[in-house]
Short mmCIF file of C-alpha atoms (C1' of nucleotides) in Angstrom, two decimals:
data_model
loop_
_atom_site.label_atom_id
_atom_site.label_comp_id
_atom_site.label_asym_id
_atom_site.label_seq_id
_atom_site.Cartn_x
_atom_site.Cartn_y
_atom_site.Cartn_z
CA UNK I 28 -25.72 -35.18 -12.67
CA UNK I 29 -23.73 -35.49 -9.43
CA UNK I 30 -25.77 -32.71 -7.92
CA UNK I 31 -23.84 -32.76 -4.64
CA UNK I 32 -20.38 -32.46 -6.14
CA UNK I 33 -19.28 -28.86 -5.93
CA UNK I 34 -18.22 -27.42 -9.22
CA UNK I 35 -17.59 -24.14 -10.94
CA UNK I 36 -18.42 -23.46 -14.54
CA UNK I 37 -15.81 -22.02 -16.92
CA UNK I 38 -17.03 -18.45 -16.48
CA UNK I 39 -16.69 -18.62 -12.72
CA UNK I 40 -13.31 -20.27 -12.95
CA UNK I 41 -12.07 -17.66 -15.39
CA UNK I 42 -13.08 -14.87 -13.04
CA UNK I 43 -11.30 -16.61 -10.18
CA UNK I 44 -8.10 -17.17 -12.13
CA UNK I 45 -8.08 -13.64 -13.49
CA UNK I 46 -8.45 -12.27 -9.99
CA UNK I 47 -5.71 -14.41 -8.50
CA UNK I 48 -3.36 -13.69 -11.40
CA UNK I 49 -3.79 -9.97 -10.94
CA UNK I 50 -3.42 -10.35 -7.21
CA UNK I 51 -0.19 -12.26 -7.37
CA UNK I 52 1.41 -10.13 -10.07
CA UNK I 53 0.47 -6.98 -8.21
CA UNK I 54 1.73 -8.34 -4.94
CA UNK I 55 5.02 -9.40 -6.48
CA UNK I 56 5.58 -6.01 -8.09
CA UNK I 57 4.82 -4.20 -4.86
CA UNK I 58 7.14 -6.46 -2.89
CA UNK I 59 9.95 -5.74 -5.33
CA UNK I 60 9.41 -2.01 -5.16
CA UNK I 61 9.27 -1.87 -1.36
CA UNK I 62 12.43 -3.93 -1.08
CA UNK I 63 14.32 -1.84 -3.58
CA UNK I 64 13.21 1.58 -2.45
CA UNK I 65 13.21 1.06 1.28
CA UNK I 66 14.35 -2.45 2.21
CA UNK I 67 10.94 -3.34 3.57
CA UNK I 68 8.71 -6.36 3.16
CA UNK I 69 5.07 -5.69 2.49
CA UNK I 70 4.16 -6.78 6.01
CA UNK I 71 6.67 -4.33 7.43
CA UNK I 72 5.31 -1.62 5.17
CA UNK I 73 1.79 -2.29 6.34
CA UNK I 74 2.84 -2.02 9.97
CA UNK I 75 4.55 1.29 9.36
CA UNK I 76 1.66 2.54 7.28
CA UNK I 77 -0.78 1.82 10.07
CA UNK I 78 1.38 3.58 12.58
CA UNK I 79 1.69 6.56 10.27
CA UNK I 80 -2.06 6.78 10.15
CA UNK I 81 -2.55 6.33 13.88
CA UNK I 82 -2.96 9.20 16.34
CA UNK I 83 0.52 10.14 17.63
CA UNK I 84 1.95 7.24 15.64
CA UNK I 85 1.41 4.62 18.32
CA UNK I 86 -0.60 1.43 18.48
CA UNK I 87 -0.81 -1.58 20.75
CA UNK I 88 0.50 -4.88 19.42
CA UNK I 89 -2.97 -6.35 19.44
CA UNK I 90 -4.35 -3.50 17.36
CA UNK I 91 -1.53 -3.86 14.89
CA UNK I 92 -2.07 -7.56 14.48
CA UNK I 93 -5.54 -7.36 13.05
CA UNK I 94 -5.49 -7.68 9.29
CA UNK I 95 -1.77 -7.90 8.86
CA UNK I 96 -0.55 -11.12 10.39
CA UNK I 97 -2.05 -14.45 11.31
CA UNK I 98 -0.15 -15.20 14.50
CA UNK I 99 1.00 -13.18 17.47
CA UNK I 100 4.53 -14.46 17.27
CA UNK I 101 4.69 -13.37 13.66
CA UNK I 102 3.95 -9.83 14.66
CA UNK I 103 6.48 -9.97 17.49
CA UNK I 104 9.08 -11.05 14.96
CA UNK I 105 8.31 -8.32 12.45
CA UNK I 106 8.14 -5.57 15.04
CA UNK I 107 11.45 -6.86 16.35
CA UNK I 108 12.98 -6.47 12.90
CA UNK I 109 11.61 -2.95 12.60
CA UNK I 110 12.88 -2.07 16.05
CA UNK I 111 16.38 -3.30 15.25
CA UNK I 112 16.26 -1.12 12.16
CA UNK I 113 15.34 1.87 14.31
CA UNK I 114 12.02 2.47 12.59
CA UNK I 115 9.93 1.70 15.63
CA UNK I 116 10.24 1.50 19.41
CA UNK I 117 8.34 -0.58 21.90
CA UNK I 118 7.18 0.58 25.30
CA UNK I 119 4.81 -0.57 27.99
CA UNK I 120 1.29 0.73 27.76
CA UNK I 121 0.24 3.38 30.28
CA UNK I 122 -3.09 1.87 31.33
CA UNK I 123 -2.56 -1.83 31.11
CA UNK I 124 0.83 -3.13 32.11
CA UNK I 125 0.43 -6.16 29.90
CA UNK I 126 0.14 -4.27 26.67
CA UNK I 127 3.04 -3.16 24.51
CA UNK I 128 2.73 0.07 22.59
CA UNK I 129 4.60 0.36 19.32
CA UNK I 130 5.66 3.87 18.31
CA UNK I 131 6.93 5.07 14.98
CA UNK I 132 10.29 6.86 15.17
CA UNK I 133 11.27 9.81 13.00
CA UNK I 134 13.36 7.41 10.95
CA UNK I 135 10.32 5.20 10.56
CA UNK I 136 8.22 8.04 9.30
CA UNK I 137 11.00 9.08 6.92
CA UNK I 138 11.23 5.58 5.59
CA UNK I 139 7.51 5.47 4.95
CA UNK I 140 7.57 8.63 2.90
CA UNK I 141 10.70 7.49 1.15
CA UNK I 142 8.94 4.38 -0.07
CA UNK I 143 5.47 5.77 -0.67
CA UNK I 144 5.95 7.46 -4.06
CA UNK I 145 7.31 4.34 -5.68
CA UNK I 146 4.55 2.29 -4.12
CA UNK I 147 1.90 4.60 -5.44
CA UNK I 148 3.51 4.57 -8.83
CA UNK I 149 3.47 0.80 -9.05
CA UNK I 150 -0.19 0.68 -8.10
CA UNK I 151 -1.01 3.36 -10.59
CA UNK I 152 0.93 1.80 -13.40
CA UNK I 153 -0.40 -1.73 -12.91
CA UNK I 154 -3.93 -1.20 -11.65
CA UNK I 155 -5.15 2.36 -12.04
CA UNK I 156 -3.86 3.17 -15.52
CA UNK I 157 -5.65 0.38 -17.37
CA UNK I 158 -8.99 1.18 -15.74
CA UNK I 159 -11.01 4.33 -15.85
CA UNK I 160 -12.72 5.96 -12.93
CA UNK I 161 -15.97 4.12 -13.27
CA UNK I 162 -14.19 0.80 -13.69
CA UNK I 163 -12.43 1.39 -10.41
CA UNK I 164 -15.68 2.26 -8.70
CA UNK I 165 -17.16 -0.96 -10.01
CA UNK I 166 -14.18 -2.97 -8.88
CA UNK I 167 -14.35 -1.45 -5.45
CA UNK I 168 -18.01 -2.16 -5.14
CA UNK I 169 -17.58 -5.78 -6.14
CA UNK I 170 -14.68 -6.31 -3.77
CA UNK I 171 -16.47 -4.63 -0.92
CA UNK I 172 -19.38 -6.93 -1.40
CA UNK I 173 -17.07 -9.93 -1.30
CA UNK I 174 -15.35 -8.62 1.81
CA UNK I 175 -18.63 -8.07 3.59
CA UNK I 176 -19.65 -11.60 2.77
CA UNK I 177 -16.30 -13.01 3.89
CA UNK I 178 -16.47 -11.25 7.21
CA UNK I 179 -20.06 -12.24 7.84
CA UNK I 180 -19.52 -15.93 7.21
CA UNK I 181 -17.45 -17.95 9.64
CA UNK I 182 -13.89 -17.97 8.26
CA UNK I 183 -13.54 -21.74 8.45
CA UNK I 184 -16.78 -23.40 9.17
CA UNK I 185 -17.32 -27.04 9.87
CA UNK I 186 -16.56 -28.32 6.44
CA UNK I 187 -16.61 -32.11 6.16
CA UNK I 188 -13.07 -33.22 5.55
CA UNK I 189 -12.39 -35.87 2.94
CA UNK I 190 -10.55 -38.94 4.16
CA UNK I 191 -6.86 -38.18 4.41
CA UNK I 192 -5.59 -40.97 2.20
CA UNK I 193 -1.82 -41.12 1.91
CA UNK I 194 0.50 -39.11 4.09
CA UNK I 195 3.13 -36.85 2.58
CA UNK B 923 -0.13 21.40 -6.54
CA UNK B 924 2.96 19.17 -6.54
CA UNK B 925 2.08 18.06 -10.04
CA UNK B 926 5.00 15.65 -10.30
CA UNK B 927 4.36 13.80 -7.07
CA UNK B 928 2.50 10.62 -7.86
CA UNK B 929 -0.66 10.26 -5.90
CA UNK B 930 -3.88 8.34 -5.81
CA UNK B 931 -7.17 9.80 -4.76
CA UNK B 932 -9.31 8.11 -2.11
CA UNK B 933 -11.47 6.31 -4.65
CA UNK B 934 -8.47 4.75 -6.34
CA UNK B 935 -6.89 3.81 -3.05
CA UNK B 936 -10.10 2.23 -1.83
CA UNK B 937 -10.31 0.08 -4.94
CA UNK B 938 -6.69 -0.99 -4.48
CA UNK B 939 -7.14 -1.87 -0.82
CA UNK B 940 -10.37 -3.72 -1.43
CA UNK B 941 -8.70 -5.77 -4.14
CA UNK B 942 -5.65 -6.64 -2.06
CA UNK B 943 -7.78 -7.48 0.97
CA UNK B 944 -9.86 -9.89 -1.03
CA UNK B 945 -6.76 -11.31 -2.64
CA UNK B 946 -5.00 -12.00 0.62
CA UNK B 947 -8.01 -13.40 2.44
CA UNK B 948 -8.81 -15.64 -0.48
CA UNK B 949 -5.23 -16.80 -0.78
CA UNK B 950 -5.02 -17.55 2.91
CA UNK B 951 -8.25 -19.53 2.90
CA UNK B 952 -7.14 -21.54 -0.10
CA UNK B 953 -3.77 -22.25 1.46
CA UNK B 954 -5.45 -23.54 4.60
CA UNK B 955 -7.79 -25.77 2.66
CA UNK B 956 -5.08 -27.29 0.48
CA UNK B 957 -2.92 -27.99 3.49
CA UNK B 958 -5.70 -29.59 5.46
CA UNK B 959 -7.25 -31.63 2.70
CA UNK B 960 -4.11 -32.76 0.91
CA UNK B 961 -0.99 -31.47 2.62
CA UNK B 962 -0.12 -29.29 -0.35
CA UNK B 963 1.03 -25.70 -0.65
CA UNK B 964 -0.65 -23.62 -3.30
CA UNK B 965 2.47 -23.70 -5.44
CA UNK B 966 2.50 -27.49 -5.26
CA UNK B 967 -1.18 -27.57 -6.10
CA UNK B 968 -0.62 -25.38 -9.12
CA UNK B 969 2.14 -27.66 -10.37
CA UNK B 970 -0.06 -30.71 -10.02
CA UNK B 971 -3.00 -28.91 -11.57
CA UNK B 972 -0.97 -28.02 -14.63
CA UNK B 973 0.23 -31.55 -15.00
CA UNK B 974 -3.30 -32.85 -14.68
CA UNK B 975 -4.31 -30.60 -17.53
CA UNK B 976 -1.35 -31.49 -19.74
CA UNK B 977 -1.41 -34.14 -22.45
CA UNK B 978 -0.34 -37.45 -20.87
CA UNK B 979 0.33 -35.60 -17.61
CA UNK B 980 3.87 -34.58 -18.46
CA UNK B 981 5.60 -31.24 -18.84
CA UNK B 982 9.15 -29.99 -19.04
CA UNK B 983 10.51 -28.06 -16.08
CA UNK B 984 10.74 -24.92 -18.17
CA UNK B 985 7.12 -25.13 -19.17
CA UNK B 986 6.07 -25.65 -15.59
CA UNK B 987 8.01 -22.66 -14.36
CA UNK B 988 6.09 -20.06 -16.27
CA UNK B 989 3.49 -18.35 -14.13
CA UNK B 990 4.10 -20.36 -11.00
CA UNK B 991 7.53 -19.56 -9.67
CA UNK B 992 10.02 -16.77 -10.01
CA UNK B 993 13.26 -18.74 -10.00
CA UNK B 994 14.44 -22.00 -11.51
CA UNK B 995 15.81 -23.26 -8.23
CA UNK B 996 12.47 -22.65 -6.59
CA UNK B 997 10.82 -24.96 -9.06
CA UNK B 998 13.54 -27.58 -8.60
CA UNK B 999 12.87 -27.47 -4.88
CA UNK B 1000 9.11 -27.82 -5.17
CA UNK B 1001 9.27 -30.59 -7.73
CA UNK B 1002 11.75 -32.32 -5.45
CA UNK B 1003 9.26 -32.15 -2.61
CA UNK B 1004 6.52 -33.55 -4.82
CA UNK B 1005 8.79 -36.31 -6.04
CA UNK B 1006 9.71 -37.33 -2.49
CA UNK B 1007 6.01 -37.49 -1.76
CA UNK B 1008 5.54 -39.78 -4.74
CA UNK B 1009 3.17 -37.46 -6.55
CA UNK B 1010 5.49 -36.84 -9.46
CA UNK B 1011 8.50 -38.41 -11.18
CA UNK B 1012 11.28 -36.82 -13.16
CA UNK B 1013 12.81 -38.24 -16.29
CA UNK B 1014 15.07 -37.08 -19.07
CA UNK B 1015 13.34 -35.68 -22.12
CA UNK B 1016 13.32 -37.86 -25.24
CA UNK B 1017 14.40 -35.22 -27.76
CA UNK B 1018 16.69 -32.95 -25.82
CA UNK B 1019 18.95 -34.60 -23.28
CA UNK B 1020 19.13 -31.39 -21.26
CA UNK B 1021 15.46 -31.18 -20.48
CA UNK B 1022 13.73 -32.84 -17.57
CA UNK B 1023 10.19 -34.04 -18.01
CA UNK B 1024 7.97 -34.09 -14.96
CA UNK B 1025 5.23 -36.71 -14.96
CA UNK B 1026 2.26 -36.99 -12.68
CA UNK B 1027 1.95 -40.35 -10.94
CA UNK B 1028 -1.31 -42.08 -10.16
CA UNK B 1029 -0.90 -40.95 -6.57
CA UNK B 1030 -0.42 -37.40 -7.79
CA UNK B 1031 -3.60 -37.52 -9.80
CA UNK B 1032 -5.44 -39.01 -6.84
CA UNK B 1033 -4.18 -36.27 -4.60
CA UNK B 1034 -5.35 -33.63 -7.02
CA UNK B 1035 -8.87 -34.98 -7.09
CA UNK B 1036 -8.79 -35.47 -3.36
CA UNK B 1037 -8.13 -31.78 -2.86
CA UNK B 1038 -10.16 -30.32 -5.67
CA UNK B 1039 -13.67 -30.42 -4.16
CA UNK B 1040 -12.62 -28.51 -1.08
CA UNK B 1041 -10.74 -26.04 -3.20
CA UNK B 1042 -13.74 -25.41 -5.38
CA UNK B 1043 -15.91 -25.06 -2.34
CA UNK B 1044 -13.70 -22.40 -0.80
CA UNK B 1045 -13.68 -20.41 -4.00
CA UNK B 1046 -17.39 -20.71 -4.31
CA UNK B 1047 -18.10 -19.79 -0.76
CA UNK B 1048 -15.79 -16.79 -0.65
CA UNK B 1049 -15.94 -15.40 -4.15
CA UNK B 1050 -18.73 -16.88 -6.23
CA UNK B 1051 -21.57 -16.87 -3.74
CA UNK B 1052 -21.58 -13.15 -2.98
CA UNK B 1053 -21.57 -12.21 -6.67
CA UNK B 1054 -24.07 -13.02 -9.33
CA UNK B 1055 -23.26 -14.17 -12.82
CA UNK B 1056 -23.05 -10.74 -14.36
CA UNK B 1057 -20.88 -9.49 -11.49
CA UNK B 1058 -18.43 -12.28 -12.19
CA UNK B 1059 -18.39 -11.47 -15.88
CA UNK B 1060 -17.66 -7.87 -15.03
CA UNK B 1061 -14.92 -8.83 -12.63
CA UNK B 1062 -13.34 -11.08 -15.19
CA UNK B 1063 -13.45 -8.41 -17.83
CA UNK B 1064 -11.80 -5.86 -15.55
CA UNK B 1065 -9.10 -8.27 -14.45
CA UNK B 1066 -8.39 -9.37 -17.99
CA UNK B 1067 -7.92 -5.79 -19.01
CA UNK B 1068 -5.48 -5.28 -16.15
CA UNK B 1069 -3.61 -8.45 -17.07
CA UNK B 1070 -3.30 -7.42 -20.68
CA UNK B 1071 -1.91 -4.10 -19.60
CA UNK B 1072 0.52 -5.70 -17.16
CA UNK B 1073 1.86 -8.07 -19.76
CA UNK B 1074 2.21 -5.38 -22.38
CA UNK B 1075 4.14 -2.98 -20.19
CA UNK B 1076 7.69 -3.85 -19.16
CA UNK B 1077 7.44 -5.55 -15.77
CA UNK B 1078 9.96 -3.30 -14.11
CA UNK B 1079 10.89 -0.35 -16.24
CA UNK B 1080 13.61 2.17 -15.54
CA UNK B 1081 11.98 3.88 -12.64
CA UNK B 1082 14.08 6.58 -10.98
CA UNK B 1083 15.04 5.34 -7.56
CA UNK B 1084 14.82 7.69 -4.61
CA UNK B 1085 18.02 8.15 -2.62
CA UNK B 1086 18.53 5.17 -0.33
CA UNK B 1087 18.85 7.06 2.91
CA UNK B 1088 19.51 4.88 5.96
CA UNK B 1089 20.43 1.23 5.71
CA UNK B 1090 18.43 -1.41 7.51
"C1'" DT E 741 -8.64 -17.77 34.79
"C1'" DA E 742 -8.16 -15.01 30.78
"C1'" DT E 743 -5.32 -11.90 28.22
"C1'" DT E 744 -0.92 -9.77 26.38
"C1'" DG E 745 3.09 -10.62 24.52
"C1'" DT E 746 7.68 -13.15 24.03
"C1'" DT E 747 10.70 -17.06 23.25
"C1'" DA E 748 12.31 -21.47 21.62
"C1'" DT E 749 12.11 -24.34 18.07
"C1'" DA E 750 11.52 -26.31 13.87
"C1'" DC E 751 10.15 -25.98 9.35
"C1'" DT E 752 8.96 -24.09 4.64
"C1'" DC E 753 10.17 -21.41 1.13
"C1'" DT E 754 12.99 -18.36 -1.71
"C1'" DA E 755 16.83 -16.39 -4.26
"C1'" DT E 756 21.71 -15.98 -5.81
"C1'" DA E 757 25.68 -17.85 -7.53
"C1'" DA E 758 28.44 -21.52 -8.88
"C1'" DC E 759 28.27 -25.69 -11.25
"C1'" DT E 760 27.31 -29.71 -14.74
"C1'" DA E 761 25.88 -31.27 -19.00
"C1'" DT E 762 23.94 -30.98 -23.42
"C1'" DA E 763 22.90 -28.16 -27.99
"C1'" DT F 855 28.24 -19.77 -26.28
"C1'" DA F 856 23.69 -20.48 -24.83
"C1'" DT F 857 20.33 -23.27 -22.59
"C1'" DA F 858 18.31 -26.71 -18.98
"C1'" DG F 859 18.53 -27.91 -14.65
"C1'" DT F 860 20.72 -28.82 -9.98
"C1'" DT F 861 23.12 -27.76 -5.76
"C1'" DA F 862 25.01 -25.22 -1.99
"C1'" DT F 863 24.11 -21.83 0.89
"C1'" DA F 864 22.14 -18.53 3.43
"C1'" DG F 865 18.43 -15.76 4.85
"C1'" DA F 866 13.53 -14.43 5.60
"C1'" DG F 867 9.35 -15.64 7.32
"C1'" DT F 868 5.90 -18.54 9.74
"C1'" DA F 869 3.45 -21.27 13.13
"C1'" DT F 870 3.00 -23.98 17.45
"C1'" DA F 871 3.64 -24.61 22.02
"C1'" DA F 872 5.49 -23.39 26.33
"C1'" DC F 873 6.22 -19.58 29.08
"C1'" DA F 874 5.94 -15.10 32.08
"C1'" DA F 875 3.40 -11.34 33.70
"C1'" DT F 876 -0.55 -8.68 34.47
"C1'" DA F 877 -5.88 -8.15 34.86
#
DNA sequence: TATTGTTATACTCTATAACTATA
DNA sequence: TATAGTTATAGAGTATAACAATA
């Protein structure tokens, strides 16, 4: 019985493990490729990718932070690394003196396109090749549904915490 | 044109991004939960989980290393942390004097079951709830196919590296 | 007062290479 | 020689809290 105890049946667990295994293997492969081809971490690549896709290659720190990093200081650190590498420059925003606008340099854009082909190839080889077009559409639809649900629900609701027994 | 340039069409990219978004949000949520409920990282949780599932709660270092960590020293570090916390003990293997056998302590088992309900609840809330049973079966089947493909292909084959232009 | 962003600090984690000991 | 594991070391990344400046 134990009707209150949360549990997952083997089918649900298997789906979860399969998803996380794919996720971590894919992430590891991508990280390797980005490091080898362009000396970038995946966070740094994401920042550059966003800037590449932004109008005139500039974004405010706050806009950059969104899905990429979980703390402001983390973003400051990463943008600092990119700036030291000459891939990005920081300047004060025109409207609001508090904001900092991050701009992609020519070197930054070059680096992005230097790394992109290998990145695409890794994704293709590991994820796209083994699935056909309709599989990918299905996968996307499932993941989109999960994302919608995640974003609707409060990220960390008031979950009753079990008693913290020992400390370590 | 550019028939040699690797590329992904928007559908394929969308599937990739949706998958990685779910993966990273899920991973982050799990990491938070494990830390709050039991002061464990996900790597530490995986180690303990494997030991819990092993006969008599013991495994050799080498066996533990498999899917969890990408370097031997990384495993040594994590097992060291767990040992300091009293969740695990190390001993010399009975057959081969070179091997180290890691054994789960009673406290380690307690910690696992202390953390498990919250873990299950996060997975259910974020992944299982928004999908029905047949969705999960589909997801599992897709991911298993990808995993099979990943494991068949050489992890990092001889991919031609683009010219490393600047250094940073 | 609230918001934007940085800094100081401290900690966790990881990987490489050199090393020890056993097979 | 090969394998199992540890250690030393050094670097990358992260989060929290205190801080400065502007709105």
